PDB file of C-alpha atoms in Angstrom:
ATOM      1  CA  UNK A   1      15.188  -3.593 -12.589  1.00 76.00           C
ATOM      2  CA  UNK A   2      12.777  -2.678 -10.003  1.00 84.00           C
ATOM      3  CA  UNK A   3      10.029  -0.244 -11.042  1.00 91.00           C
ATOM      4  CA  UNK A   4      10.760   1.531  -8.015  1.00 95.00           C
ATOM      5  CA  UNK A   5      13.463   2.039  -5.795  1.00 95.00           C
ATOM      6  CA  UNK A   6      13.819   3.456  -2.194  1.00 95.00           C
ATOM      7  CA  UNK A   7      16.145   3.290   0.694  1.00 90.00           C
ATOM      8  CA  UNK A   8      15.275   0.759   3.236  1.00 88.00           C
ATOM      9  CA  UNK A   9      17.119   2.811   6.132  1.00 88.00           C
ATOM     10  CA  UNK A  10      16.651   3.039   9.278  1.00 94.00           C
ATOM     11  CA  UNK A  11      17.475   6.942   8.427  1.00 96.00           C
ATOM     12  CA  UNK A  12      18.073   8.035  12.115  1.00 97.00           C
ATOM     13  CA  UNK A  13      17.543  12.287  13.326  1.00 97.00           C
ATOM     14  CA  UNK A  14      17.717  14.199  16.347  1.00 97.00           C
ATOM     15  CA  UNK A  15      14.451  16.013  17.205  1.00 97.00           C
ATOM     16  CA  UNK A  16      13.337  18.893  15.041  1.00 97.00           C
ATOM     17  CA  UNK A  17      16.113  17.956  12.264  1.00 97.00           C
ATOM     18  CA  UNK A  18      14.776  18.140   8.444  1.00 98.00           C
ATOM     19  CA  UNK A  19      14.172  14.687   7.061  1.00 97.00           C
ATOM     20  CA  UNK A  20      14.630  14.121   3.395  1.00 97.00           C
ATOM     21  CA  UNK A  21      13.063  10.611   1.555  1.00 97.00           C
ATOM     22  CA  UNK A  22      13.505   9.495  -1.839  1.00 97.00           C
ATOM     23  CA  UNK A  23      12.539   7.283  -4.268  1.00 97.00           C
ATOM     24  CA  UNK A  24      13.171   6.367  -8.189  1.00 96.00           C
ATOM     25  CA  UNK A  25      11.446   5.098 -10.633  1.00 95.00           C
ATOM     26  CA  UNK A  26      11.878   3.675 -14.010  1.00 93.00           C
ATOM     27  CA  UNK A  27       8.913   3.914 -15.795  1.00 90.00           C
ATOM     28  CA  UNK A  28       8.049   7.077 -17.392  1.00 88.00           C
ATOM     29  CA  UNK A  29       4.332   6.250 -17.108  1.00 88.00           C
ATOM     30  CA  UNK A  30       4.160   6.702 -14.361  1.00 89.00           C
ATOM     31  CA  UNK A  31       1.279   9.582 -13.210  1.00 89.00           C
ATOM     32  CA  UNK A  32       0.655   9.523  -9.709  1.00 90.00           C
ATOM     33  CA  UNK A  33       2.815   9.673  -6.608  1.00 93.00           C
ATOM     34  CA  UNK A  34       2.075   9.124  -3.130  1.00 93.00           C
ATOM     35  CA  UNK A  35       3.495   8.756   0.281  1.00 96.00           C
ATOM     36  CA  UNK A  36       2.115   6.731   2.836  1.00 96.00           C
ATOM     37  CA  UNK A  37       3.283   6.705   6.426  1.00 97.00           C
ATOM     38  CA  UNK A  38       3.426   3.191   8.052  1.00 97.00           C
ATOM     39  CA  UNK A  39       2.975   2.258  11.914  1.00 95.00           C
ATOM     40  CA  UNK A  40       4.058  -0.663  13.395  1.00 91.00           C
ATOM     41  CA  UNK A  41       1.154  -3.364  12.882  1.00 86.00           C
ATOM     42  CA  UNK A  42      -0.957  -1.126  11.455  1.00 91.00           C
ATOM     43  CA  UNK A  43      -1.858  -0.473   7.927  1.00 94.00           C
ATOM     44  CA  UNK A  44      -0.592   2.348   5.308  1.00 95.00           C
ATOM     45  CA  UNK A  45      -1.645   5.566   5.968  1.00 94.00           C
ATOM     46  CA  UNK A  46      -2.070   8.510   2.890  1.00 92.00           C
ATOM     47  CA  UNK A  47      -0.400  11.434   3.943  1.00 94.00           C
ATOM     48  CA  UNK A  48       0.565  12.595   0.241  1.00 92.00           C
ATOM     49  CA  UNK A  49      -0.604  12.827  -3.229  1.00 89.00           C
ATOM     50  CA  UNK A  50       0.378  14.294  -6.219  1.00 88.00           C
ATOM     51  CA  UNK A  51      -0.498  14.065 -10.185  1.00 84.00           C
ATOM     52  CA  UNK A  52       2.613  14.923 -12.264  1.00 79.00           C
ATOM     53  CA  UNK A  53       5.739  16.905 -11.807  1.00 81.00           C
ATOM     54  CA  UNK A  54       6.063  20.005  -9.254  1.00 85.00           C
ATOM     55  CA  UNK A  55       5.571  20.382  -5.319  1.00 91.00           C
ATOM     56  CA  UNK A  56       2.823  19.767  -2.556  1.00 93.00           C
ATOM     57  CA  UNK A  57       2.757  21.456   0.656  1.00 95.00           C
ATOM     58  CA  UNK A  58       0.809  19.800   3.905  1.00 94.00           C
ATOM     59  CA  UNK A  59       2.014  21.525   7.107  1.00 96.00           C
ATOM     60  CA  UNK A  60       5.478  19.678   8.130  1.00 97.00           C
ATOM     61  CA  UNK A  61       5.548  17.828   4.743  1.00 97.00           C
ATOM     62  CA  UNK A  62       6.185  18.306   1.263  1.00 97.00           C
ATOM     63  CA  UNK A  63       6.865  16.092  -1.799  1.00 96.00           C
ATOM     64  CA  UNK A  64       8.359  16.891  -4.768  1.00 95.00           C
ATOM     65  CA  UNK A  65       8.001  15.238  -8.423  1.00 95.00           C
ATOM     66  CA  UNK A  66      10.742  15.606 -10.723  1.00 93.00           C
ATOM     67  CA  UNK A  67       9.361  13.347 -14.244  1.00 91.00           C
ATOM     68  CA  UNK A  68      12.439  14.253 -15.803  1.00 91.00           C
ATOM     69  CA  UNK A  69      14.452  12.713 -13.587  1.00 93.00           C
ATOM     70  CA  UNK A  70      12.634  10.036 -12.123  1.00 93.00           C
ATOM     71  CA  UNK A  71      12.692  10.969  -8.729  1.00 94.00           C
ATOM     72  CA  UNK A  72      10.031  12.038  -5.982  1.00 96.00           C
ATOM     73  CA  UNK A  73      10.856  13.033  -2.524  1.00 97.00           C
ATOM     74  CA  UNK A  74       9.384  13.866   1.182  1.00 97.00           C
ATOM     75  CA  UNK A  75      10.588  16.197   3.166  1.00 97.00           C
ATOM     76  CA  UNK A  76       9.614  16.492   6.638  1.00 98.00           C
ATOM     77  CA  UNK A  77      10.474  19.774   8.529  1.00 98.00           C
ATOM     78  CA  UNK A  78      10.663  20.025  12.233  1.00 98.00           C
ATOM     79  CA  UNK A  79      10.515  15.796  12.683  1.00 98.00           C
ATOM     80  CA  UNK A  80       8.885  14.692  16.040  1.00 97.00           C
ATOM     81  CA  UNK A  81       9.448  11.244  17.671  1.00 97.00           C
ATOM     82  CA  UNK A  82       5.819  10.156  16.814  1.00 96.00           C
ATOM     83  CA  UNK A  83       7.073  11.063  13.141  1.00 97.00           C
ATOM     84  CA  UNK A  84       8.899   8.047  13.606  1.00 97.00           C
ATOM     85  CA  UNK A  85       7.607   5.268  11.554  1.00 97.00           C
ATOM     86  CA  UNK A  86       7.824   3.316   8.065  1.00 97.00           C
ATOM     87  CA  UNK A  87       7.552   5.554   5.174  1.00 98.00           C
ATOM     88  CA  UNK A  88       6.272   3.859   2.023  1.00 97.00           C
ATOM     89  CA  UNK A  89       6.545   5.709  -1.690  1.00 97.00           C
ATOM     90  CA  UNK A  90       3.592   4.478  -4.415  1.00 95.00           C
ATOM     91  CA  UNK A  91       3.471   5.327  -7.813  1.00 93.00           C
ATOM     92  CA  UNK A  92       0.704   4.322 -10.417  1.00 89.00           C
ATOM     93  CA  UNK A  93      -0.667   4.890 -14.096  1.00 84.00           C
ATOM     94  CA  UNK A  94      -3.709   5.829 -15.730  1.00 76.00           C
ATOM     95  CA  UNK A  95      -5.330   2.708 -17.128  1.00 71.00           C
ATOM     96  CA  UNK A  96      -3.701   0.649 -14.219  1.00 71.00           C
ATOM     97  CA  UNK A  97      -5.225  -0.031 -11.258  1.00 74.00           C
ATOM     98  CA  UNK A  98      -2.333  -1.597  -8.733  1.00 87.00           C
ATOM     99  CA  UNK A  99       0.418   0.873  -6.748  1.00 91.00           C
ATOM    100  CA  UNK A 100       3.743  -0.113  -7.110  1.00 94.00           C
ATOM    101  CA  UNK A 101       5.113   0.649  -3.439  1.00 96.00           C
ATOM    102  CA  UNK A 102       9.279   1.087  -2.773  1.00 96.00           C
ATOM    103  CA  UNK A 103      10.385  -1.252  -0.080  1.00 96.00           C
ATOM    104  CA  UNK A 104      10.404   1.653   2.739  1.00 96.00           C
ATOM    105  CA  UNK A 105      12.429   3.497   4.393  1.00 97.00           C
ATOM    106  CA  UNK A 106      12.341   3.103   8.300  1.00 96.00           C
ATOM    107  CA  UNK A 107      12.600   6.763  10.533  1.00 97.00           C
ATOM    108  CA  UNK A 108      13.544   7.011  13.887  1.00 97.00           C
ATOM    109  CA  UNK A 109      13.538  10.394  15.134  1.00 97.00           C
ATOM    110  CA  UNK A 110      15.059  10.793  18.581  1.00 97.00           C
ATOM    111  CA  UNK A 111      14.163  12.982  21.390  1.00 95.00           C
TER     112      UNK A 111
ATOM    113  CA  UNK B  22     -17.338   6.591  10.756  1.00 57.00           C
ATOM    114  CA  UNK B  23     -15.536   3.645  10.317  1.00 70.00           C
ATOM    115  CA  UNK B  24     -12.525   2.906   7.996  1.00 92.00           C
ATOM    116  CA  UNK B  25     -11.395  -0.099   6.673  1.00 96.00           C
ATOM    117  CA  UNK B  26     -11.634  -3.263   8.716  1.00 97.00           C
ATOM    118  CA  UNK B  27     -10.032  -6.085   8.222  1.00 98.00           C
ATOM    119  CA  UNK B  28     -10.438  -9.683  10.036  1.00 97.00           C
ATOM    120  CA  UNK B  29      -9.134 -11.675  11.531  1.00 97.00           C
ATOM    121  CA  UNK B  30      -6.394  -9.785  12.408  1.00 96.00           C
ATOM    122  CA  UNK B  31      -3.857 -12.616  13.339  1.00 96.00           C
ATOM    123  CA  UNK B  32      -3.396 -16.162  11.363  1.00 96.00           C
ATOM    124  CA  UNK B  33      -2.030 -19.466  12.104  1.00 98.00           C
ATOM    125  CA  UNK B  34      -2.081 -22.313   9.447  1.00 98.00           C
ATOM    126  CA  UNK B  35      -0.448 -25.134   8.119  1.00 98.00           C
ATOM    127  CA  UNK B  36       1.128 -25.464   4.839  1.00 98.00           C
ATOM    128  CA  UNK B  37      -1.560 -27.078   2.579  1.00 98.00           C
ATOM    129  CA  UNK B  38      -4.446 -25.817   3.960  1.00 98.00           C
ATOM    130  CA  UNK B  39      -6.807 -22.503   2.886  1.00 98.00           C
ATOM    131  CA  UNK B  40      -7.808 -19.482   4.410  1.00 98.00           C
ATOM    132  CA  UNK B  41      -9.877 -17.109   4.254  1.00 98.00           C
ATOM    133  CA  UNK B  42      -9.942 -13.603   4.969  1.00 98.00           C
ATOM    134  CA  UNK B  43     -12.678 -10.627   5.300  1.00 98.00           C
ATOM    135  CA  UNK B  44     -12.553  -6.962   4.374  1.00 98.00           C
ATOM    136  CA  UNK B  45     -15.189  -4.171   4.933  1.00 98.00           C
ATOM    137  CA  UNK B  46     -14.531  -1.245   3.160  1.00 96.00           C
ATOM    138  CA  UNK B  47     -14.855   2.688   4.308  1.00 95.00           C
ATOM    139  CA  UNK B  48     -18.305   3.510   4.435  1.00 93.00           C
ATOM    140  CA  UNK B  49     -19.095   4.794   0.812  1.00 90.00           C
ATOM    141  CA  UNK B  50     -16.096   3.234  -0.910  1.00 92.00           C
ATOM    142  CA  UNK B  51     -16.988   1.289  -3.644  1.00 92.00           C
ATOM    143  CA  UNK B  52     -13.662  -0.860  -4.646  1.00 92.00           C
ATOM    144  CA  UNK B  53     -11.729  -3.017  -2.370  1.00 94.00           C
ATOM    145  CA  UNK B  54      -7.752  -4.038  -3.685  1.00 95.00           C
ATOM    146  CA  UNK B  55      -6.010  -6.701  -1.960  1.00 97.00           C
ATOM    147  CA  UNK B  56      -2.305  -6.646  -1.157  1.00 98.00           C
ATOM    148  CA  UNK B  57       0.579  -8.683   0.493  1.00 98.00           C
ATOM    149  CA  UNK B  58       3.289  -7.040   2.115  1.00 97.00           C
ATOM    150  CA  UNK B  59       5.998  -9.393   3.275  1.00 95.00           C
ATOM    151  CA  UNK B  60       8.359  -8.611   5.903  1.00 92.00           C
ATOM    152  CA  UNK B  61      10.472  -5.383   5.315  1.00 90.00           C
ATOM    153  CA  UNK B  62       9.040  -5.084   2.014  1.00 93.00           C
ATOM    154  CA  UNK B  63       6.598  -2.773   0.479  1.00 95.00           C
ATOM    155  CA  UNK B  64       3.260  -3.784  -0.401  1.00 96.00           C
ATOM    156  CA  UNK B  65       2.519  -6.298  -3.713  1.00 97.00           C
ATOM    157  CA  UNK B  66      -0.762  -5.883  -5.371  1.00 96.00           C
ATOM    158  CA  UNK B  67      -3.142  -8.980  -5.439  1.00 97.00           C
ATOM    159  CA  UNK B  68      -5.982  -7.694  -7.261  1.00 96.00           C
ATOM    160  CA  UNK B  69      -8.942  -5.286  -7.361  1.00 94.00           C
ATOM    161  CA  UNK B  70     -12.793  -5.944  -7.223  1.00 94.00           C
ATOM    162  CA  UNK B  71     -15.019  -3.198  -8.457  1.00 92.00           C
ATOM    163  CA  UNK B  72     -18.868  -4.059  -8.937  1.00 92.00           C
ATOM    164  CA  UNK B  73     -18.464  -7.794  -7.835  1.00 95.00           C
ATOM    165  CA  UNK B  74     -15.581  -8.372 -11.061  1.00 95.00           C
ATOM    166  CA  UNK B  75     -12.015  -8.782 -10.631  1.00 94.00           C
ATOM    167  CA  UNK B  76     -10.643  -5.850 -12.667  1.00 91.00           C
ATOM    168  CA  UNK B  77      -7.303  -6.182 -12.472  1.00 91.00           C
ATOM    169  CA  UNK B  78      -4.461  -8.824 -11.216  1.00 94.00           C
ATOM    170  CA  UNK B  79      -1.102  -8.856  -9.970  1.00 94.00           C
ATOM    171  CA  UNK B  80       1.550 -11.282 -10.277  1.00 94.00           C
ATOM    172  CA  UNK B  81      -0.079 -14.101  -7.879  1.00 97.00           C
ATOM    173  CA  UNK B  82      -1.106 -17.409  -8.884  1.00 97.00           C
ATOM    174  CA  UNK B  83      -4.384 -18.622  -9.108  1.00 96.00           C
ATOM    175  CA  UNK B  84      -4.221 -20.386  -5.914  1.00 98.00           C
ATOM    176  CA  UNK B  85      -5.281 -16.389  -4.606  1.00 98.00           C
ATOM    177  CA  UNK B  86      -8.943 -15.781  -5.189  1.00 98.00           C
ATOM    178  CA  UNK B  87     -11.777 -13.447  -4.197  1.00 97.00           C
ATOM    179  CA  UNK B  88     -15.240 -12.131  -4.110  1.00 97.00           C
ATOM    180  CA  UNK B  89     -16.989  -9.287  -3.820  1.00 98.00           C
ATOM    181  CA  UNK B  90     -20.640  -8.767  -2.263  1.00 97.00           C
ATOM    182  CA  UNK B  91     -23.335  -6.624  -2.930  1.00 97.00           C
ATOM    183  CA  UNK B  92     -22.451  -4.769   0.273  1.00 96.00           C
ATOM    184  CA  UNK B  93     -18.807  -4.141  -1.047  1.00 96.00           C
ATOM    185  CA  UNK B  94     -17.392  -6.358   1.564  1.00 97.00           C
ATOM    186  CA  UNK B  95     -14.733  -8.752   0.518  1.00 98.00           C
ATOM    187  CA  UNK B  96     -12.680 -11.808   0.736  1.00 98.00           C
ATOM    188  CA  UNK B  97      -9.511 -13.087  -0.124  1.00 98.00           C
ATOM    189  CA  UNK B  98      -9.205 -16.957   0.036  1.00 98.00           C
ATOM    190  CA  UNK B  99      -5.807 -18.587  -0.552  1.00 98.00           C
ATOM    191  CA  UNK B 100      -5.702 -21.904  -1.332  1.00 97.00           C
ATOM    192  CA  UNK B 101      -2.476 -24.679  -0.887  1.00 98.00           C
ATOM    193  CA  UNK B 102      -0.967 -22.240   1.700  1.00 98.00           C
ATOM    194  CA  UNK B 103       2.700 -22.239   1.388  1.00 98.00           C
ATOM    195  CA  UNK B 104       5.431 -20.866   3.945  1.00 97.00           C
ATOM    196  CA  UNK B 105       6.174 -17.958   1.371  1.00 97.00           C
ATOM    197  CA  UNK B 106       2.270 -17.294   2.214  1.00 98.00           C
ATOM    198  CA  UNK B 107       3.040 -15.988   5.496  1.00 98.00           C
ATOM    199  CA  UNK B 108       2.492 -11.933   5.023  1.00 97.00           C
ATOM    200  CA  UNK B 109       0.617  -9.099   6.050  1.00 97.00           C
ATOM    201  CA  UNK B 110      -2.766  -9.612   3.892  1.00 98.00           C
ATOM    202  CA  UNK B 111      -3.603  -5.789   3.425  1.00 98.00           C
ATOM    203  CA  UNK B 112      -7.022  -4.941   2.330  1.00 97.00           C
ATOM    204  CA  UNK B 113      -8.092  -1.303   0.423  1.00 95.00           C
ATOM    205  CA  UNK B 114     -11.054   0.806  -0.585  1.00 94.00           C
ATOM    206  CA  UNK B 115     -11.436   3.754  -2.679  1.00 89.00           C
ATOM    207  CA  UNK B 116     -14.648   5.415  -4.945  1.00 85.00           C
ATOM    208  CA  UNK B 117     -14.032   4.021  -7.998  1.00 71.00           C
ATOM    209  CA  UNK B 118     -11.122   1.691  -9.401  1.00 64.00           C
ATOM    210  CA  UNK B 119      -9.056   4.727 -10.484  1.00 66.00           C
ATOM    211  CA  UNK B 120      -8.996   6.918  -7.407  1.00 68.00           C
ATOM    212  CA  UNK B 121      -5.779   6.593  -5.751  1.00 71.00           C
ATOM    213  CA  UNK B 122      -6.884   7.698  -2.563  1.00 75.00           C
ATOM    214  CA  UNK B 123      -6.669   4.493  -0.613  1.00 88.00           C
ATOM    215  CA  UNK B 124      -7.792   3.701   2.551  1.00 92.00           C
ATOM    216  CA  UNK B 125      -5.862   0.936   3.821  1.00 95.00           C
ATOM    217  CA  UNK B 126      -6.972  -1.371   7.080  1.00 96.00           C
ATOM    218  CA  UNK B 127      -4.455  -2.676   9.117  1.00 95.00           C
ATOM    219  CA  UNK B 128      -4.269  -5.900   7.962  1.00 97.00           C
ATOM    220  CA  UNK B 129      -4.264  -9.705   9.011  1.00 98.00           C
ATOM    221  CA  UNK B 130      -1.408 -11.339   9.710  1.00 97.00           C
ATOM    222  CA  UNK B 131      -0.796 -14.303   8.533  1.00 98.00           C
ATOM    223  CA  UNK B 132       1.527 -17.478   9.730  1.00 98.00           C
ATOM    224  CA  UNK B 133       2.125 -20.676   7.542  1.00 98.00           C
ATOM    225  CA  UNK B 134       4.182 -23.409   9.564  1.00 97.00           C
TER     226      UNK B 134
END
């Protein structure tokens, strides 16, 4: 079993449509949960970070952390085309200093 | 100020032979990781340098090594390239081995044929 699972897509939305992401994970370690967008050809980029269970707001984003279940999710209100991009989950421990990243899950939002 | 840089930034070599690659890390970043992201997959950690020590590894063999300078710079060399090789060689820094706020460069591609 994979210590984390995601979609790989491509998740395809119309222009200003509410995007929804997910990952699970199997490992109830597991601390810290981030998002990271992802360009074409260009490296990850940190758009979200969280310690433990609840919500984080950032403008157009949030993620969620449920523990219990094993599940953390991005949403993305209001998607733009430049939204449009590779989105990468990460989770990691205390003690541990690797991410585990999902596979990804490719966006396309159209105009 | 600059982020992470990474060079070079594209990589053509032949199976058997070794390569190295170069990371500078955001300017007062302290730790550089290393990881390979092949193609439609998410990244795989490689390992992390912290005060010129490997402090912690992945799953790779020992044919991936590294070093750390005094500057915080770093390399990756891989030695006996095989075609499974052929990646995205990420490079990233963070203050301190157990921040999680990564700054990732964008990478050097690499090609074994």
């Amino acid at each position: 079993q994979k210590e984390v699972e995601q979609d790989p897509g491509p998740l395809s939305v119309p222009e200003g449509a509410i995007v929804s992401l997910n990952c699970t994970y199997s490992n109830s370690a597991f601390q810290y949960f981030m998002w990271y967008r992802q360009y074409s050809r260009k490296g990850p980029e940190l758009l979200m970070y969280t310690y433990s269970s609840g919500n984080k707001e950032d403008g157009r984003f949030t993620a969620q952390v449920d523990k219990s279940s094993k599940y953390i999710s991005l949403f993305i209100r209001d998607s733009q085309p430049s939204d449009s991009a590779t989105y990468l989950c990460a989770i990691g421990r205390t003690g541990f200093q690797k991410l585990v990243f999902g596979t990804g899950t490719r966006l396309l939002v159209s105009p | 100020d600059a982020g992470v840089t990474q060079s070079p930034t594209h990589l053509i070599k032949t199976r058997g032979q070794q390569v190295t690659l170069r990371c500078s890390p955001k300017s007062g970043h302290d730790t550089v990781s290393w990881y390979q992201q092949a193609l439609g997959q998410g990244p795989q950690f490689i390992f992390q340098y912290y005060e010129e020590e490997e402090r912690q590894r992945g799953n790779f063999p020992d044919r991936f090594s590294g070093h750390q300078f005094p500057n915080y710079s770093s390399e990756l060399n891989v030695n006996a390239l095989l075609l499974g090789d052929s990646a995205l060689y990420l490079c990233a820094s963070s203050l301190l081995p157990r921040s999680y706020g990564y700054t990732f460069g964008s990478g050097t591609r690499l090609t074994v044929v």
